[in-house]
Every structure is written in C-alpha cells, then in structure tokens.
Coordinates of C-alpha atoms in Angstrom, one line a residue:
M1 CA 109.0 91.3 131.7
A2 CA 106.8 90.1 129.0
S3 CA 104.0 88.1 130.0
G4 CA 103.9 84.3 128.7
F5 CA 101.7 83.3 125.6
V6 CA 98.3 82.2 126.3
G7 CA 95.9 80.3 124.2
R8 CA 95.9 80.7 120.4
E9 CA 97.8 77.2 120.1
N10 CA 95.7 76.0 117.0
E11 CA 96.2 79.3 115.2
L12 CA 100.0 79.3 116.1
G13 CA 100.2 75.7 114.8
R14 CA 98.6 76.4 111.5
L15 CA 101.0 79.2 111.2
E16 CA 104.1 77.2 111.9
A17 CA 102.7 74.8 109.3
V18 CA 102.8 77.6 106.7
C19 CA 106.5 78.2 107.4
S20 CA 107.4 74.5 107.5
Q21 CA 105.6 74.0 104.0
A22 CA 107.7 77.0 102.5
K23 CA 110.7 75.4 103.8
R24 CA 110.0 71.9 102.7
E25 CA 108.6 72.8 99.0
S26 CA 111.3 75.6 98.4
R27 CA 108.1 77.7 97.3
P28 CA 106.1 80.6 98.7
A29 CA 103.0 79.7 101.2
G30 CA 101.1 82.5 102.8
A31 CA 98.7 83.2 105.8
L32 CA 96.5 86.0 106.5
V33 CA 95.2 86.4 110.2
N34 CA 92.0 88.5 110.4
G35 CA 90.8 90.1 113.8
V36 CA 89.2 93.0 115.1
P37 CA 91.4 95.6 117.0
G38 CA 92.3 94.1 120.4
S39 CA 92.0 90.4 119.3
G40 CA 95.9 89.8 119.6
K41 CA 97.1 89.7 116.0
T42 CA 100.3 91.2 116.6
R43 CA 100.9 89.3 119.9
L44 CA 100.3 86.1 117.7
L45 CA 102.8 87.3 115.0
A46 CA 105.4 88.0 117.8
E47 CA 105.0 84.6 119.2
L48 CA 105.4 83.3 115.9
R49 CA 108.8 85.2 115.4
G50 CA 110.1 83.7 118.4
R51 CA 109.4 80.2 117.4
E52 CA 110.6 80.7 113.8
A53 CA 113.9 82.4 114.9
S54 CA 116.4 80.1 113.0
S55 CA 114.6 81.4 109.6
R56 CA 115.6 84.9 108.1
Q57 CA 112.8 87.3 109.0
L58 CA 112.0 90.4 107.5
S59 CA 109.0 92.9 108.1
M60 CA 106.3 95.2 106.6
V61 CA 104.3 97.3 108.9
G62 CA 101.5 99.6 107.9
Y63 CA 100.5 102.7 110.0
Q64 CA 97.4 105.1 109.6
T65 CA 99.3 108.2 108.6
G66 CA 101.4 106.4 106.2
S67 CA 98.6 104.7 104.2
Q68 CA 98.8 107.4 101.6
V69 CA 102.5 107.4 101.2
P70 CA 103.9 105.3 98.7
L71 CA 106.5 102.5 100.1
A72 CA 106.1 103.8 103.8
A73 CA 105.3 100.4 104.9
A74 CA 108.3 98.7 103.3
G75 CA 110.9 100.9 104.9
D76 CA 112.1 98.4 107.0
L77 CA 112.1 95.6 104.4
L78 CA 113.9 97.7 101.8
R79 CA 116.5 98.6 104.4
E80 CA 117.2 95.0 105.1
L81 CA 117.5 94.3 101.5
V82 CA 119.7 97.2 100.5
K83 CA 122.1 95.5 102.9
V84 CA 122.4 92.2 101.0
S85 CA 125.9 91.7 99.4
G86 CA 126.0 92.6 95.6
A87 CA 122.3 92.7 94.8
G88 CA 121.7 95.4 97.7
A89 CA 123.6 97.8 95.8
R90 CA 121.3 97.6 92.7
L91 CA 118.4 98.2 94.9
E92 CA 119.8 101.3 96.5
A93 CA 120.7 102.7 92.9
A94 CA 117.0 101.7 92.0
L95 CA 115.8 103.5 95.0
F96 CA 118.0 106.6 94.9
G97 CA 120.5 106.6 92.1
A98 CA 118.3 107.3 89.0
A99 CA 116.6 110.0 90.5
Q100 CA 119.7 111.8 91.8
A101 CA 121.8 111.1 88.5
N102 CA 119.1 111.8 85.9
D103 CA 116.4 113.9 87.7
R104 CA 114.0 111.1 87.1
P105 CA 111.6 109.6 89.3
L106 CA 112.0 106.1 90.6
E107 CA 110.6 103.5 88.3
P108 CA 108.4 100.9 90.6
L109 CA 109.0 97.8 88.3
R110 CA 112.9 98.6 88.4
M111 CA 112.6 98.7 92.2
C112 CA 110.6 95.6 92.8
E113 CA 112.9 93.4 90.5
A114 CA 116.1 95.0 92.2
A115 CA 114.2 93.9 95.7
H116 CA 113.5 90.5 94.3
R117 CA 116.9 90.0 93.5
S118 CA 118.4 90.8 96.9
L119 CA 115.6 88.6 98.3
L120 CA 116.9 85.6 96.0
R121 CA 120.4 86.3 97.5
L122 CA 119.4 85.6 101.0
E123 CA 120.0 81.9 102.2
G124 CA 117.1 79.5 103.4
V125 CA 113.8 80.2 104.0
I126 CA 112.4 83.7 104.5
V127 CA 109.6 84.7 106.7
L128 CA 108.0 87.9 106.0
F129 CA 105.9 89.4 108.7
V130 CA 103.2 92.2 107.2
D131 CA 101.4 93.5 110.1
D132 CA 98.3 96.1 110.0
L133 CA 98.0 95.2 106.5
Q134 CA 94.8 97.5 106.3
W135 CA 97.0 100.6 106.5
I136 CA 99.7 99.4 104.1
D137 CA 100.0 101.6 101.2
E138 CA 99.4 100.6 97.5
L139 CA 102.8 100.4 96.3
S140 CA 104.1 98.4 99.3
L141 CA 101.4 95.9 98.7
A142 CA 102.4 95.7 95.0
L143 CA 106.0 95.1 96.0
C144 CA 105.0 92.2 98.5
S145 CA 102.9 90.6 95.6
Y146 CA 105.7 90.8 93.0
L147 CA 108.1 89.3 95.5
V148 CA 105.7 86.3 96.1
R149 CA 105.2 86.0 92.4
S150 CA 108.9 86.1 91.7
A151 CA 109.8 83.8 94.5
N152 CA 107.2 81.3 93.2
A153 CA 108.8 81.4 89.7
E154 CA 112.2 81.0 91.0
G155 CA 111.7 78.3 93.6
K156 CA 112.4 80.2 96.7
G157 CA 111.1 79.4 99.9
L158 CA 109.1 82.5 101.4
A159 CA 106.5 82.3 103.9
I160 CA 104.3 85.5 104.2
I161 CA 102.5 85.9 107.5
A162 CA 100.1 89.0 107.1
A163 CA 97.8 90.2 109.9
S164 CA 94.9 92.6 109.2
R165 CA 91.6 94.2 110.4
P166 CA 88.6 92.9 108.5
S167 CA 89.0 95.0 105.4
G168 CA 88.8 95.0 101.7
T169 CA 92.6 95.2 101.5
G170 CA 93.0 92.0 103.7
S171 CA 90.5 90.2 101.4
A172 CA 92.1 91.4 98.1
F173 CA 95.4 90.5 99.2
S174 CA 94.5 87.0 100.2
E175 CA 92.5 86.5 97.0
S176 CA 95.7 87.5 95.1
M177 CA 98.0 85.1 97.1
T178 CA 95.3 82.3 96.3
R179 CA 95.3 83.1 92.5
E180 CA 99.0 83.1 92.5
L181 CA 99.9 80.1 94.9
G182 CA 96.8 77.9 94.6
P183 CA 94.4 77.2 97.7
D184 CA 96.6 74.6 99.1
R185 CA 99.3 77.0 99.9
V186 CA 97.4 79.9 101.5
T187 CA 95.7 79.8 104.8
T188 CA 93.2 82.2 106.5
M189 CA 92.0 82.4 109.8
E190 CA 89.8 84.7 111.9
L191 CA 90.8 85.6 115.5
G192 CA 87.9 85.4 117.9
P193 CA 87.5 86.0 121.5
L194 CA 89.4 83.7 124.1
D195 CA 87.5 81.0 125.4
R196 CA 86.9 81.0 129.2
D197 CA 89.7 79.0 130.3
D198 CA 92.4 80.8 128.3
G199 CA 90.8 84.2 129.2
V200 CA 90.8 83.3 132.9
R201 CA 94.5 82.0 132.5
L202 CA 95.4 85.3 131.0
V203 CA 93.9 87.5 133.5
Q204 CA 95.5 85.7 136.4
Q205 CA 99.0 85.8 134.8
L206 CA 98.6 89.5 134.4
G207 CA 96.9 90.2 137.8
P208 CA 98.3 87.4 139.9
K209 CA 96.2 88.6 143.0
L210 CA 92.9 88.4 141.3
S211 CA 90.7 85.1 142.3
G212 CA 89.5 82.7 139.9
E213 CA 85.8 84.2 140.4
R214 CA 86.9 87.6 139.7
A215 CA 89.0 86.6 136.7
H216 CA 85.9 84.9 135.1
E217 CA 83.8 88.0 135.8
L218 CA 86.6 90.2 133.8
W219 CA 86.6 87.5 131.1
T220 CA 82.7 87.9 130.7
M221 CA 83.0 91.7 130.9
A222 CA 85.9 91.6 128.1
Q223 CA 84.0 89.3 125.9
G224 CA 87.1 87.4 125.6
S225 CA 89.2 90.2 124.0
P226 CA 92.8 89.9 124.7
F227 CA 93.4 93.8 124.8
W228 CA 90.3 94.3 127.2
L229 CA 91.3 91.3 129.2
G230 CA 94.7 93.0 129.6
V231 CA 93.2 96.4 130.7
L232 CA 91.0 95.1 133.2
A233 CA 93.4 92.7 134.7
R234 CA 95.9 95.5 135.1
S235 CA 93.3 98.2 136.0
G236 CA 91.2 96.3 138.5
G237 CA 88.1 95.9 136.3
S238 CA 87.2 99.3 135.0
L239 CA 85.7 98.7 131.3
D240 CA 86.1 102.5 130.3
L241 CA 89.2 102.7 128.3
T242 CA 89.2 106.4 128.8
E243 CA 89.2 105.9 132.4
Y244 CA 92.1 103.5 132.1
L245 CA 94.2 105.9 130.1
V246 CA 93.5 108.7 132.5
A247 CA 94.6 106.7 135.6
R248 CA 97.6 105.5 133.6
E249 CA 98.5 108.9 132.6
R250 CA 98.0 110.4 135.9
G251 CA 101.0 108.2 137.1
L252 CA 103.1 109.4 134.3
A253 CA 105.8 112.0 134.6
R254 CA 105.6 115.0 132.4
D255 CA 108.0 113.7 129.9
A256 CA 106.5 110.4 129.4
S257 CA 103.1 111.9 129.3
R258 CA 104.5 114.1 126.5
L259 CA 105.9 111.1 124.6
L260 CA 102.3 109.4 124.8
A261 CA 100.9 112.4 123.2
V262 CA 103.4 112.6 120.4
L263 CA 103.4 108.7 119.5
A264 CA 99.5 109.4 119.3
V265 CA 99.6 112.0 116.9
A266 CA 102.5 110.6 114.9
A267 CA 100.6 107.5 114.5
R268 CA 103.6 105.4 113.8
P269 CA 106.8 104.0 115.5
L270 CA 109.6 106.4 116.5
S271 CA 113.2 105.4 117.4
P272 CA 114.8 107.0 120.5
Q273 CA 117.0 109.2 118.4
H274 CA 114.0 110.5 116.2
I275 CA 112.4 111.4 119.7
D276 CA 115.6 113.2 120.7
A277 CA 115.6 115.4 117.5
L278 CA 111.8 115.7 117.7
L279 CA 111.3 117.0 121.0
G280 CA 114.8 118.5 121.5
W281 CA 115.7 116.1 124.3
D282 CA 119.1 114.6 125.2
E283 CA 119.5 110.8 125.2
T284 CA 119.3 110.2 129.1
R285 CA 116.0 112.3 129.2
T286 CA 114.4 110.1 126.4
E287 CA 115.5 107.0 127.9
H288 CA 113.7 107.7 130.9
A289 CA 110.6 108.6 129.2
V290 CA 110.8 105.5 127.0
A291 CA 111.2 103.0 130.2
E292 CA 108.5 104.8 132.0
L293 CA 106.0 104.3 129.2
E294 CA 107.1 100.6 128.8
R295 CA 106.5 100.0 132.3
S296 CA 103.0 101.6 132.2
G297 CA 102.0 98.9 129.3
L298 CA 101.0 101.8 127.1
A299 CA 104.0 101.5 124.8
I300 CA 106.3 98.6 123.7
L301 CA 110.2 98.9 122.5
E302 CA 110.5 96.6 119.6
G303 CA 114.1 96.5 118.1
T304 CA 115.0 100.2 118.0
S305 CA 111.6 101.6 117.9
L306 CA 108.8 102.5 120.3
R307 CA 105.2 102.3 119.5
L308 CA 101.8 102.4 121.4
A309 CA 100.8 99.0 122.7
H310 CA 97.6 99.1 120.7
D311 CA 96.1 101.4 118.4
L312 CA 93.0 101.9 120.5
I313 CA 95.2 103.2 122.9
R314 CA 96.5 105.7 120.2
S315 CA 93.2 106.7 119.0
S316 CA 91.7 107.4 122.5
A317 CA 95.0 109.2 123.5
E318 CA 94.8 111.4 120.8
A319 CA 91.0 112.0 121.2
Q320 CA 91.6 113.3 124.9
L321 CA 94.2 115.9 123.7
P322 CA 92.8 119.4 123.5
P323 CA 92.1 120.7 119.8
A324 CA 95.0 123.0 120.3
D325 CA 97.4 120.6 121.6
R326 CA 96.5 118.1 119.0
R327 CA 97.3 120.7 116.2
Q328 CA 100.6 121.7 117.7
L329 CA 101.7 118.3 117.9
H330 CA 100.7 117.6 114.2
A331 CA 102.5 121.0 113.2
L332 CA 105.7 119.9 115.2
F333 CA 105.6 116.4 113.9
G334 CA 104.9 117.7 110.1
S335 CA 107.7 120.4 110.3
W336 CA 110.0 117.5 111.6
L337 CA 109.3 115.3 108.8
E338 CA 109.7 117.9 106.3
R339 CA 113.2 118.6 107.6
Q340 CA 114.1 114.9 107.4
A341 CA 112.4 114.3 103.9
G342 CA 114.8 116.0 101.9
G343 CA 113.7 115.2 98.3
D344 CA 111.7 112.1 99.3
A345 CA 108.4 112.6 97.9
Q346 CA 106.7 110.0 100.5
L347 CA 107.8 111.6 103.5
L348 CA 107.1 115.0 102.1
L349 CA 103.5 113.6 101.6
E350 CA 103.4 112.2 104.9
A351 CA 104.7 115.9 106.5
L352 CA 101.9 117.4 104.2
V353 CA 99.2 115.2 105.9
H354 CA 100.3 116.1 109.5
R355 CA 100.7 119.8 108.8
R356 CA 97.3 119.9 107.1
E357 CA 95.9 118.1 110.4
A358 CA 97.5 121.3 112.1
G359 CA 95.3 123.5 110.1
Q360 CA 98.3 125.1 108.3
D361 CA 98.5 126.2 104.7
V362 CA 100.4 123.4 102.9
S363 CA 100.1 125.0 99.1
D364 CA 104.1 125.6 99.0
L365 CA 104.5 122.0 100.3
A366 CA 102.1 120.3 98.0
L367 CA 103.9 122.0 95.1
R368 CA 107.2 120.8 96.6
V369 CA 105.9 117.3 96.4
L370 CA 104.4 117.6 93.1
Q371 CA 107.6 118.9 91.7
S372 CA 109.7 116.1 93.2
P373 CA 111.4 113.8 90.6
Q374 CA 109.8 111.0 92.6
R375 CA 106.3 112.2 92.4
R376 CA 105.2 109.4 90.3
L377 CA 105.8 106.9 93.0
L378 CA 102.9 108.6 95.1
G379 CA 100.6 106.7 92.9
R380 CA 96.6 107.2 92.7
E381 CA 96.4 107.5 96.3
G382 CA 98.7 110.5 96.6
L383 CA 97.2 112.0 93.6
R384 CA 93.7 111.7 95.3
Y385 CA 95.0 113.5 98.5
L386 CA 96.9 116.2 96.6
S387 CA 93.8 116.7 94.3
Q388 CA 91.7 117.5 97.7
V389 CA 94.4 120.0 98.8
A390 CA 94.3 121.7 95.4
D391 CA 90.3 121.5 95.5
S392 CA 90.5 123.4 99.1
R393 CA 92.1 126.2 97.4
G394 CA 89.8 126.9 94.8
F395 CA 90.2 127.9 91.3
S396 CA 91.8 131.4 92.2
E397 CA 94.8 132.8 90.7
P398 CA 97.0 132.0 93.3
A399 CA 96.2 128.2 93.2
A400 CA 96.7 128.0 89.4
D401 CA 100.2 126.5 89.7
L402 CA 98.9 123.9 92.3
H403 CA 96.0 122.8 89.9
E404 CA 98.3 122.7 87.1
R405 CA 100.9 120.3 88.8
V406 CA 98.1 118.2 89.8
A407 CA 96.7 117.9 86.4
L408 CA 100.2 116.9 84.9
L409 CA 100.5 114.4 87.8
A410 CA 97.2 112.7 86.8
S411 CA 98.6 112.6 83.3
E412 CA 101.7 111.0 84.1
L413 CA 99.8 108.5 85.9
G414 CA 97.2 107.8 83.2
E415 CA 94.6 109.5 84.8
H416 CA 93.7 111.3 81.7
R417 CA 90.0 112.1 82.5
A418 CA 91.0 113.6 85.9
A419 CA 93.7 115.6 84.0
M420 CA 91.2 116.9 81.2
Q421 CA 88.7 118.0 83.8
R422 CA 91.2 119.9 85.8
W423 CA 92.5 121.6 82.6
I424 CA 88.9 122.4 81.6
E425 CA 88.3 123.9 85.1
L426 CA 91.5 126.0 84.9
A427 CA 90.3 127.4 81.4
T428 CA 87.0 128.0 82.4
N429 CA 88.1 130.1 85.2
G430 CA 90.4 132.1 82.9
L431 CA 93.5 130.9 84.6
T432 CA 96.7 130.4 83.1
V433 CA 100.2 129.3 84.2
P434 CA 103.3 131.0 83.3

C-alpha cells in the first residue's frame, strides 16, 4: 500500500494554483520544481496527479540513456496525441508516413505542428507533467516549447508542471517559459529537506514501530532527505545505501534480483511485456518478479511500466554489478532494442549506446543509424555521439564510410565546419569512399 503524502503542502498548493490559473485564464501557465536526487520531486508530481484527476493529463519523462535519443522522452505524449480523433492521424502521418512513403526523414516542424493540432482537439485544461527534465533530449524539449507557444497563441488552457535536478537544462527551460508567458504565469521552486516535524511524521508512517526519539535521530541522520528518510525508516537506521541495497537484494529471489539488474542497466521503465521478451520469461514468471520488486520498495509499477523507485537505487545497483555482468546486460538490452527498432533512428541510437557500453563493435550499427531516413531527427546531440564512435575507429580504410556518413549528417544539420573538418581528415589520410 502506498504511503500517505507528508509535508510539501506549500509547494503542492503553489502547483495547484498553476493548474487553476491555466484553467481560469484559458492560457498556458507553468512551474519548475528543482531539487537534488531524493528530494521528493517525483512523489510531489504524483500527488498533484491525484489531485488534478479531473483534468486531462499528459506525460513526458526523461531517462539517462535516452538523453541523446531524439523524442525518447516524448514517446508517451506522442502516443496519446496520436489517439486524438481526426488530428491524431495527421500526427501519425507526420511521424511515420513521410519516411515510409517518400524515403524522407521526418520533419520536426511538421511533427510539432501536428502534435499541436492534436493538443487543441483535447477538451478542457491539459496538465502536462515533465519529470526528470535534466535528461530530456533536445527535440522533446523543442516539442514542449512549441506546444507552449502554440497554446498561448490559440488561448488553450495548458499547465506545464516540470521537475528537474539542478541543471542548465532546467534553468534554460524556466527562462524560455518566462520569456514566452511572462513572469506572472511561471512559478519556480526549490525542494529543500523536510523540516523536523514532517520528517518525523514520515519516518513514523514508514516505520510504525519506531519511537519518536528514534524517528528524530533518523531525521537528523538523513538531513531531511525524503529518500534517505524512507531508506532509514525501512532499514532500521543504516545510512549506507550499498548496505541497504545488499540487504534488500539478499532477500530477493533470483528472478527479482535479475530484474533489478536489468532495470538498472536499461535506465528506463520497462513494461511487463518488454520484460517477457527481453529475458525470455513467461507472463507468470514476470508477474512474480515484478511483484517482489514492488514489495521490496526498490521498484514502482506505474501504469503499464515498471521503474526503479529512485535513480540513486539505479546508479548504486548498477555499480554493484561485476563488470562482466554489466557488459552482458548492456549487450542483451542493446541487441533487444535493435531488434525492436526497425527503421526507428532514435531507438537504433539508444541500442548503439548500450552496445558500446558492452564493449561491442558498433560500426555496422552506426552506419545503419546514419543511413536511416530519420537520421536528421538525431540532431546535434546524436551527431556528437556518432562522431565519437567514428573517431574511436581512427582514420583507417575500414572506417572511411563511417566518417563520410558522419560528415554528410553534419552537413545536413548545418554543421558545415564540422563536416569540412572531417572531409579534410579523410583527404589528408588518403581515404576515398566508393
């Protein structure tokens, strides 16, 4: 059973006011919640979701390995907008139709406009939740900004509630919204530690057998961090996250432990169906592993996807994996993503990232990405990563085609200086591509 919401009433009230303003004025209003890992940003957004249940809700969630993959964060949002009667078909055609029919890459402006048209067809005020903003890819951020500008021009009620770790991306996002909407319609807040009273309440809620004195001690040890308060309340007071995870994992059955490792390496939510396909498990086996991870407090099932309860858990769990196991899981996940991708350049690039982490040769996959009709959607972030892949091969004859394709993509993206430098390197090394 989920714990009740403790503290943050002031912050929650300010976020509710943003939603009310968007509804009252039929115009966009936004909020950015900044906080260090473990400060309770995602929990705060989840509570707001429940209180705004009467509004239409959309989601955009960033994840670490998808930060270089265009539109990775916008997947859930686009899937919902594609379902909109009439306008959704136009968006689906913008996303997939042009590349299939004309062998042309998707045009970001056309996609953004089609998404905007779908958004306008939704009735009432829309609440767009944007979580882990610091990991959202460039194109998803551009889409979000486009929807804000368009909704402002059309007089559409849209509340954007974003959460981010302290980062340049979060600051830039807030500044962009302020320029577009004005300071009276943009709210920013910092989530600090819980105060003593709220911290003690949280500890005693999660650890009912703990005395008030012990709860106060744990609040002091955790320095008010909601995440650490949860860890300490459930673990009896051990401040060491590694010890906490080891203790938790020791009680896990083999399948649940394996699933924890997969989620840590994947660094993204996975549906039970994806887990079945990835690990070759049947539905019952997956259900048991998912349920056990949920009971342990290490993972949360949200809608149809399972995710780790906090990124600190993910990073610590991944760090505990032996290097050989970590490489094997990156290889497994990368190969699975590659099979799922088809011609999707974003998924192919994500697969490439994982396979490279596995220490595999990714030259052929990089060429496949660079030859995709959707390659321009990879943007400058994707170009930088693919440039690193090409550079790691050196300027030898086998890598000539890879370098040429990177140069072509740079030229297509308007990065003419980078393209010219790569052409010069090819010529200097006496390399020509048939």
